[in-house]
Coordinates of C-alpha atoms and ligand atoms in Angstrom, one line a residue:
M143 CA -90.4 -33.2 -50.2
N144 CA -93.3 -31.6 -51.5
P145 CA -96.2 -31.4 -48.6
K146 CA -99.1 -33.0 -50.5
R147 CA -97.2 -36.3 -50.4
R148 CA -97.0 -38.1 -47.2
P149 CA -92.9 -39.2 -46.8
I150 CA -92.4 -42.8 -46.6
I151 CA -89.4 -44.4 -45.2
A152 CA -88.7 -47.9 -45.5
G153 CA -86.0 -49.9 -43.7
N154 CA -84.9 -53.0 -46.5
W155 CA -82.9 -55.8 -44.2
K156 CA -82.0 -57.6 -46.9
M157 CA -80.4 -60.9 -45.1
N158 CA -79.8 -60.3 -42.5
K159 CA -80.5 -61.0 -38.3
T160 CA -81.7 -64.2 -36.7
S161 CA -84.6 -64.4 -34.2
T162 CA -82.8 -63.0 -31.6
E163 CA -80.8 -60.2 -33.5
A164 CA -84.5 -59.2 -35.0
R165 CA -86.2 -59.2 -31.7
D166 CA -83.5 -57.0 -30.2
L167 CA -83.1 -54.6 -33.4
A168 CA -87.2 -54.2 -33.8
S169 CA -87.8 -53.3 -30.6
K170 CA -84.6 -51.1 -30.4
I171 CA -85.9 -49.1 -33.2
M172 CA -89.1 -48.8 -31.6
L173 CA -88.0 -47.2 -28.4
L174 CA -86.7 -45.0 -30.8
V175 CA -89.1 -44.4 -34.2
T176 CA -93.2 -44.2 -31.5
G177 CA -94.6 -41.0 -31.5
V178 CA -93.5 -40.0 -35.2
Q179 CA -96.8 -39.2 -36.5
D180 CA -95.9 -37.3 -39.7
R181 CA -94.8 -40.1 -42.3
D182 CA -95.4 -43.4 -43.2
I183 CA -92.3 -45.7 -41.4
V184 CA -92.1 -49.5 -42.6
L185 CA -89.8 -52.6 -41.9
A186 CA -88.8 -54.9 -44.4
P187 CA -87.0 -58.3 -42.6
P188 CA -86.4 -61.8 -44.1
F189 CA -89.7 -63.6 -44.3
T190 CA -88.7 -66.1 -41.6
V191 CA -88.3 -63.2 -38.6
L192 CA -92.0 -61.2 -40.2
Q193 CA -93.7 -62.7 -37.4
T194 CA -90.9 -61.7 -34.8
V195 CA -90.8 -58.4 -35.8
G196 CA -94.5 -58.2 -36.5
E197 CA -95.4 -58.4 -32.5
A198 CA -92.1 -56.2 -31.9
I199 CA -94.1 -53.8 -34.0
R200 CA -98.2 -54.3 -33.6
G201 CA -100.4 -51.7 -32.9
T202 CA -97.7 -49.0 -33.4
N203 CA -97.0 -46.5 -36.2
V204 CA -94.9 -48.6 -38.4
A205 CA -95.9 -50.6 -40.8
L206 CA -94.6 -54.7 -41.7
A207 CA -93.3 -55.4 -45.0
A208 CA -91.9 -58.5 -47.0
Q209 CA -89.5 -58.4 -49.3
N210 CA -90.5 -60.2 -51.9
L211 CA -93.5 -62.6 -53.4
F212 CA -94.4 -65.1 -55.4
W213 CA -97.1 -64.7 -57.8
E214 CA -99.3 -67.7 -57.4
D215 CA -101.8 -68.2 -55.0
R216 CA -100.8 -71.8 -53.3
G217 CA -99.1 -74.7 -54.8
A218 CA -96.1 -76.5 -56.0
F219 CA -93.4 -74.0 -55.9
T220 CA -91.4 -74.7 -53.5
G221 CA -89.1 -72.4 -51.5
E222 CA -91.7 -69.5 -52.3
I223 CA -93.9 -67.8 -50.2
S224 CA -97.2 -66.2 -51.4
A225 CA -99.3 -63.2 -50.5
E226 CA -101.5 -64.5 -48.2
M227 CA -99.3 -66.0 -46.3
L228 CA -97.7 -62.6 -46.1
L229 CA -100.9 -60.9 -45.0
D230 CA -101.5 -63.5 -42.3
L231 CA -98.3 -62.5 -40.9
G232 CA -99.6 -58.6 -40.9
C233 CA -97.5 -57.6 -43.5
R234 CA -99.3 -54.0 -45.1
Y235 CA -96.5 -53.8 -48.1
V236 CA -94.1 -55.5 -50.1
I237 CA -91.0 -55.0 -51.6
I238 CA -91.0 -56.1 -55.7
G239 CA -88.4 -55.9 -58.4
H240 CA -85.6 -55.1 -55.9
S241 CA -82.1 -54.5 -58.2
E242 CA -80.8 -57.8 -56.3
R243 CA -83.7 -60.0 -57.1
R244 CA -83.5 -58.2 -61.1
Q245 CA -79.7 -59.2 -60.3
Y246 CA -79.0 -62.3 -58.6
F247 CA -82.3 -64.5 -59.3
G248 CA -83.1 -63.2 -62.7
E249 CA -86.5 -61.0 -61.9
T250 CA -87.6 -59.2 -65.0
D251 CA -89.6 -56.4 -66.0
E252 CA -92.6 -58.9 -66.6
M253 CA -92.2 -61.1 -63.3
V254 CA -91.5 -57.6 -61.5
N255 CA -95.7 -56.4 -63.2
K256 CA -97.2 -59.9 -62.1
K257 CA -95.9 -60.0 -58.5
L258 CA -97.0 -56.3 -58.3
R259 CA -100.9 -57.5 -59.7
Q260 CA -100.4 -60.3 -56.8
A261 CA -100.1 -58.0 -54.4
L262 CA -102.3 -55.4 -55.2
R263 CA -105.6 -58.1 -56.2
K264 CA -104.6 -59.4 -52.2
G265 CA -104.7 -56.0 -50.5
L266 CA -101.0 -55.5 -50.0
F267 CA -99.5 -52.0 -50.9
A268 CA -96.8 -52.9 -52.9
I269 CA -92.6 -50.8 -53.1
V270 CA -92.0 -51.5 -56.9
C271 CA -88.1 -50.9 -57.3
V272 CA -86.7 -49.6 -60.2
G273 CA -83.2 -48.5 -61.3
E274 CA -80.0 -48.1 -63.9
S275 CA -76.6 -49.8 -63.6
L276 CA -73.1 -48.3 -63.3
A277 CA -72.8 -48.9 -67.5
E278 CA -76.3 -48.2 -68.0
R279 CA -75.6 -44.8 -66.5
E280 CA -72.4 -45.0 -68.5
Q281 CA -73.3 -45.5 -71.7
G282 CA -76.5 -42.7 -71.5
K283 CA -79.2 -45.1 -71.3
T284 CA -81.0 -44.3 -67.8
N285 CA -83.6 -42.7 -68.9
E286 CA -84.3 -45.5 -71.5
V287 CA -83.9 -48.2 -68.4
I288 CA -86.0 -46.1 -66.0
E289 CA -88.9 -45.6 -68.8
R290 CA -88.4 -49.9 -69.7
Q291 CA -88.8 -50.7 -66.1
V292 CA -91.6 -48.2 -65.3
T293 CA -93.5 -48.6 -68.2
G294 CA -93.2 -52.9 -67.5
A295 CA -93.6 -52.6 -63.8
L296 CA -97.3 -50.2 -64.3
K297 CA -98.5 -53.0 -67.6
G298 CA -102.3 -52.8 -66.7
M299 CA -102.2 -50.8 -63.5
T300 CA -105.4 -48.8 -62.7
E301 CA -105.8 -45.5 -61.5
A302 CA -107.3 -47.6 -57.8
D303 CA -104.2 -49.6 -57.8
M304 CA -101.8 -46.9 -58.3
M305 CA -103.1 -45.1 -55.0
K306 CA -101.3 -48.4 -53.5
I307 CA -97.3 -48.5 -55.6
V308 CA -94.8 -46.9 -54.0
V309 CA -91.8 -46.2 -56.6
A310 CA -88.7 -46.6 -55.1
Y311 CA -85.5 -45.2 -57.5
E312 CA -82.3 -46.8 -56.2
P313 CA -79.9 -46.5 -58.7
V314 CA -77.8 -49.6 -58.4
W315 CA -74.4 -48.6 -58.7
A316 CA -75.8 -46.5 -55.3
I317 CA -76.3 -49.3 -53.3
G318 CA -73.8 -51.0 -50.4
T319 CA -71.3 -48.4 -52.1
G320 CA -71.6 -46.0 -50.3
K321 CA -71.5 -43.5 -53.2
T322 CA -75.0 -41.9 -52.9
A323 CA -76.9 -40.0 -56.0
T324 CA -76.3 -36.4 -55.3
P325 CA -80.3 -34.4 -55.5
E326 CA -79.8 -33.9 -58.0
Q327 CA -79.1 -36.7 -60.0
A328 CA -82.0 -38.3 -58.2
E329 CA -84.4 -35.1 -58.9
E330 CA -83.5 -35.8 -62.5
I331 CA -84.9 -39.8 -62.7
H332 CA -88.0 -38.6 -59.9
I333 CA -89.3 -35.7 -62.1
L334 CA -88.2 -38.4 -65.4
I335 CA -90.4 -40.9 -63.4
R336 CA -93.1 -38.7 -62.5
R337 CA -93.4 -37.6 -66.3
K338 CA -94.0 -41.1 -67.5
V339 CA -97.0 -42.1 -64.7
L340 CA -98.4 -38.8 -65.9
A341 CA -98.0 -40.1 -69.3
L342 CA -99.7 -43.2 -68.3
Y343 CA -102.3 -41.6 -66.2
T344 CA -103.6 -38.6 -65.0
H345 CA -102.2 -35.7 -63.2
D346 CA -103.6 -36.5 -59.8
V347 CA -102.0 -39.8 -59.8
A348 CA -98.7 -38.1 -60.6
E349 CA -98.9 -36.1 -58.0
T350 CA -100.2 -37.9 -55.8
L351 CA -97.7 -41.0 -56.4
R352 CA -94.8 -41.5 -54.0
I353 CA -91.2 -41.6 -55.1
Q354 CA -89.0 -42.8 -52.7
Y355 CA -84.7 -42.8 -53.2
G356 CA -82.6 -45.9 -52.1
G357 CA -79.0 -46.5 -52.7
S358 CA -76.7 -45.4 -49.6
V359 CA -79.0 -43.5 -47.9
T360 CA -77.9 -42.2 -44.2
P361 CA -78.3 -39.7 -41.7
E362 CA -76.0 -37.1 -43.3
N363 CA -77.4 -37.0 -46.7
V364 CA -81.0 -37.6 -45.8
S365 CA -82.1 -34.1 -45.1
S366 CA -81.0 -32.9 -48.6
L367 CA -82.2 -35.4 -50.1
M368 CA -85.6 -35.5 -48.9
A369 CA -85.0 -31.4 -49.7
M370 CA -85.2 -32.1 -53.3
Q371 CA -89.0 -31.4 -54.4
D372 CA -90.5 -35.1 -55.9
I373 CA -87.9 -37.2 -53.1
D374 CA -90.8 -38.1 -51.1
G375 CA -89.0 -40.8 -48.7
A376 CA -85.8 -43.3 -48.4
L377 CA -85.6 -46.9 -49.2
V378 CA -82.4 -47.8 -46.5
G379 CA -80.5 -51.1 -46.8
G380 CA -77.4 -50.7 -44.6
A381 CA -78.1 -47.7 -42.6
S382 CA -81.7 -49.6 -41.2
L383 CA -79.5 -52.3 -39.6
K384 CA -78.7 -49.9 -36.5
P385 CA -81.3 -48.5 -34.2
D386 CA -79.8 -44.7 -34.4
S387 CA -79.2 -44.5 -37.9
F388 CA -82.5 -45.4 -39.2
A389 CA -84.0 -43.2 -36.3
T390 CA -82.7 -40.5 -37.6
I391 CA -83.3 -41.4 -41.2
V392 CA -87.1 -41.5 -40.0
T393 CA -86.9 -38.4 -37.9
F394 CA -84.9 -36.7 -40.9
T395 CA -86.3 -32.6 -40.6
Ligands
PGA522 P1 -78.3 -49.8 -49.4 O1 -79.1 -50.4 -49.8 O2 -79.2 -48.4 -48.4 O3 -77.4 -50.1 -48.5 O4 -77.4 -48.5 -50.2 C1 -80.3 -49.9 -50.2 C2 -81.5 -51.0 -51.1 O5 -80.8 -51.7 -51.2 O6 -82.6 -50.7 -50.7

């Protein structure tokens, strides 16, 4: 953490929770995190419960996020969701390019870039995910993959756009596996990302950019991760489905 950057903790619920379950989880989380003012807190439930969770957090210190969006405004795109629909439900953020989208749904860097452009054009803040697979890490390709993903996602972004972007570094081998990157491993890639952004933009943009770590973040490891200079937050999957765990992660010291 660096005092110049406000921490941001986001819970990615992935494909979990019916509306009754979502209402219950959101209200339990709210009881535990109201009053936390020195960091940004974001919940990203599935599309089907955005409204439900939105109602539970309306007017509070917790912001609503979607897990995906489509890059067109409207039209014949069966099964897709537009930025306008997300805004209508009260979303402030959208997660873009999660590794599960890249892996299972064929999202490319180019698609990630189109989604990012659309999100920003419509006034959403974006959490853009990057991360290498285990095979890529073992082949020594981590840096190359991260640089390619960062450059691809950010293509055409202005300095003003960069102020609305959070990058999440999520090594694929650490997601849902219980195998967290060590704080040093994560920090190394966060520095790499910041350097890449510095090469593309100004010092100010690179220093202001918030970079979250994601991949098996737990109440036990959050503090050691957040102790690193260039780790500015966490994108939490599994542990965000348990109110106590998520609240403990949010209130890390
Ligand atoms: P995890 O997921 O915390 O369950 O590893 C993180 C993510 O995919 O955002």
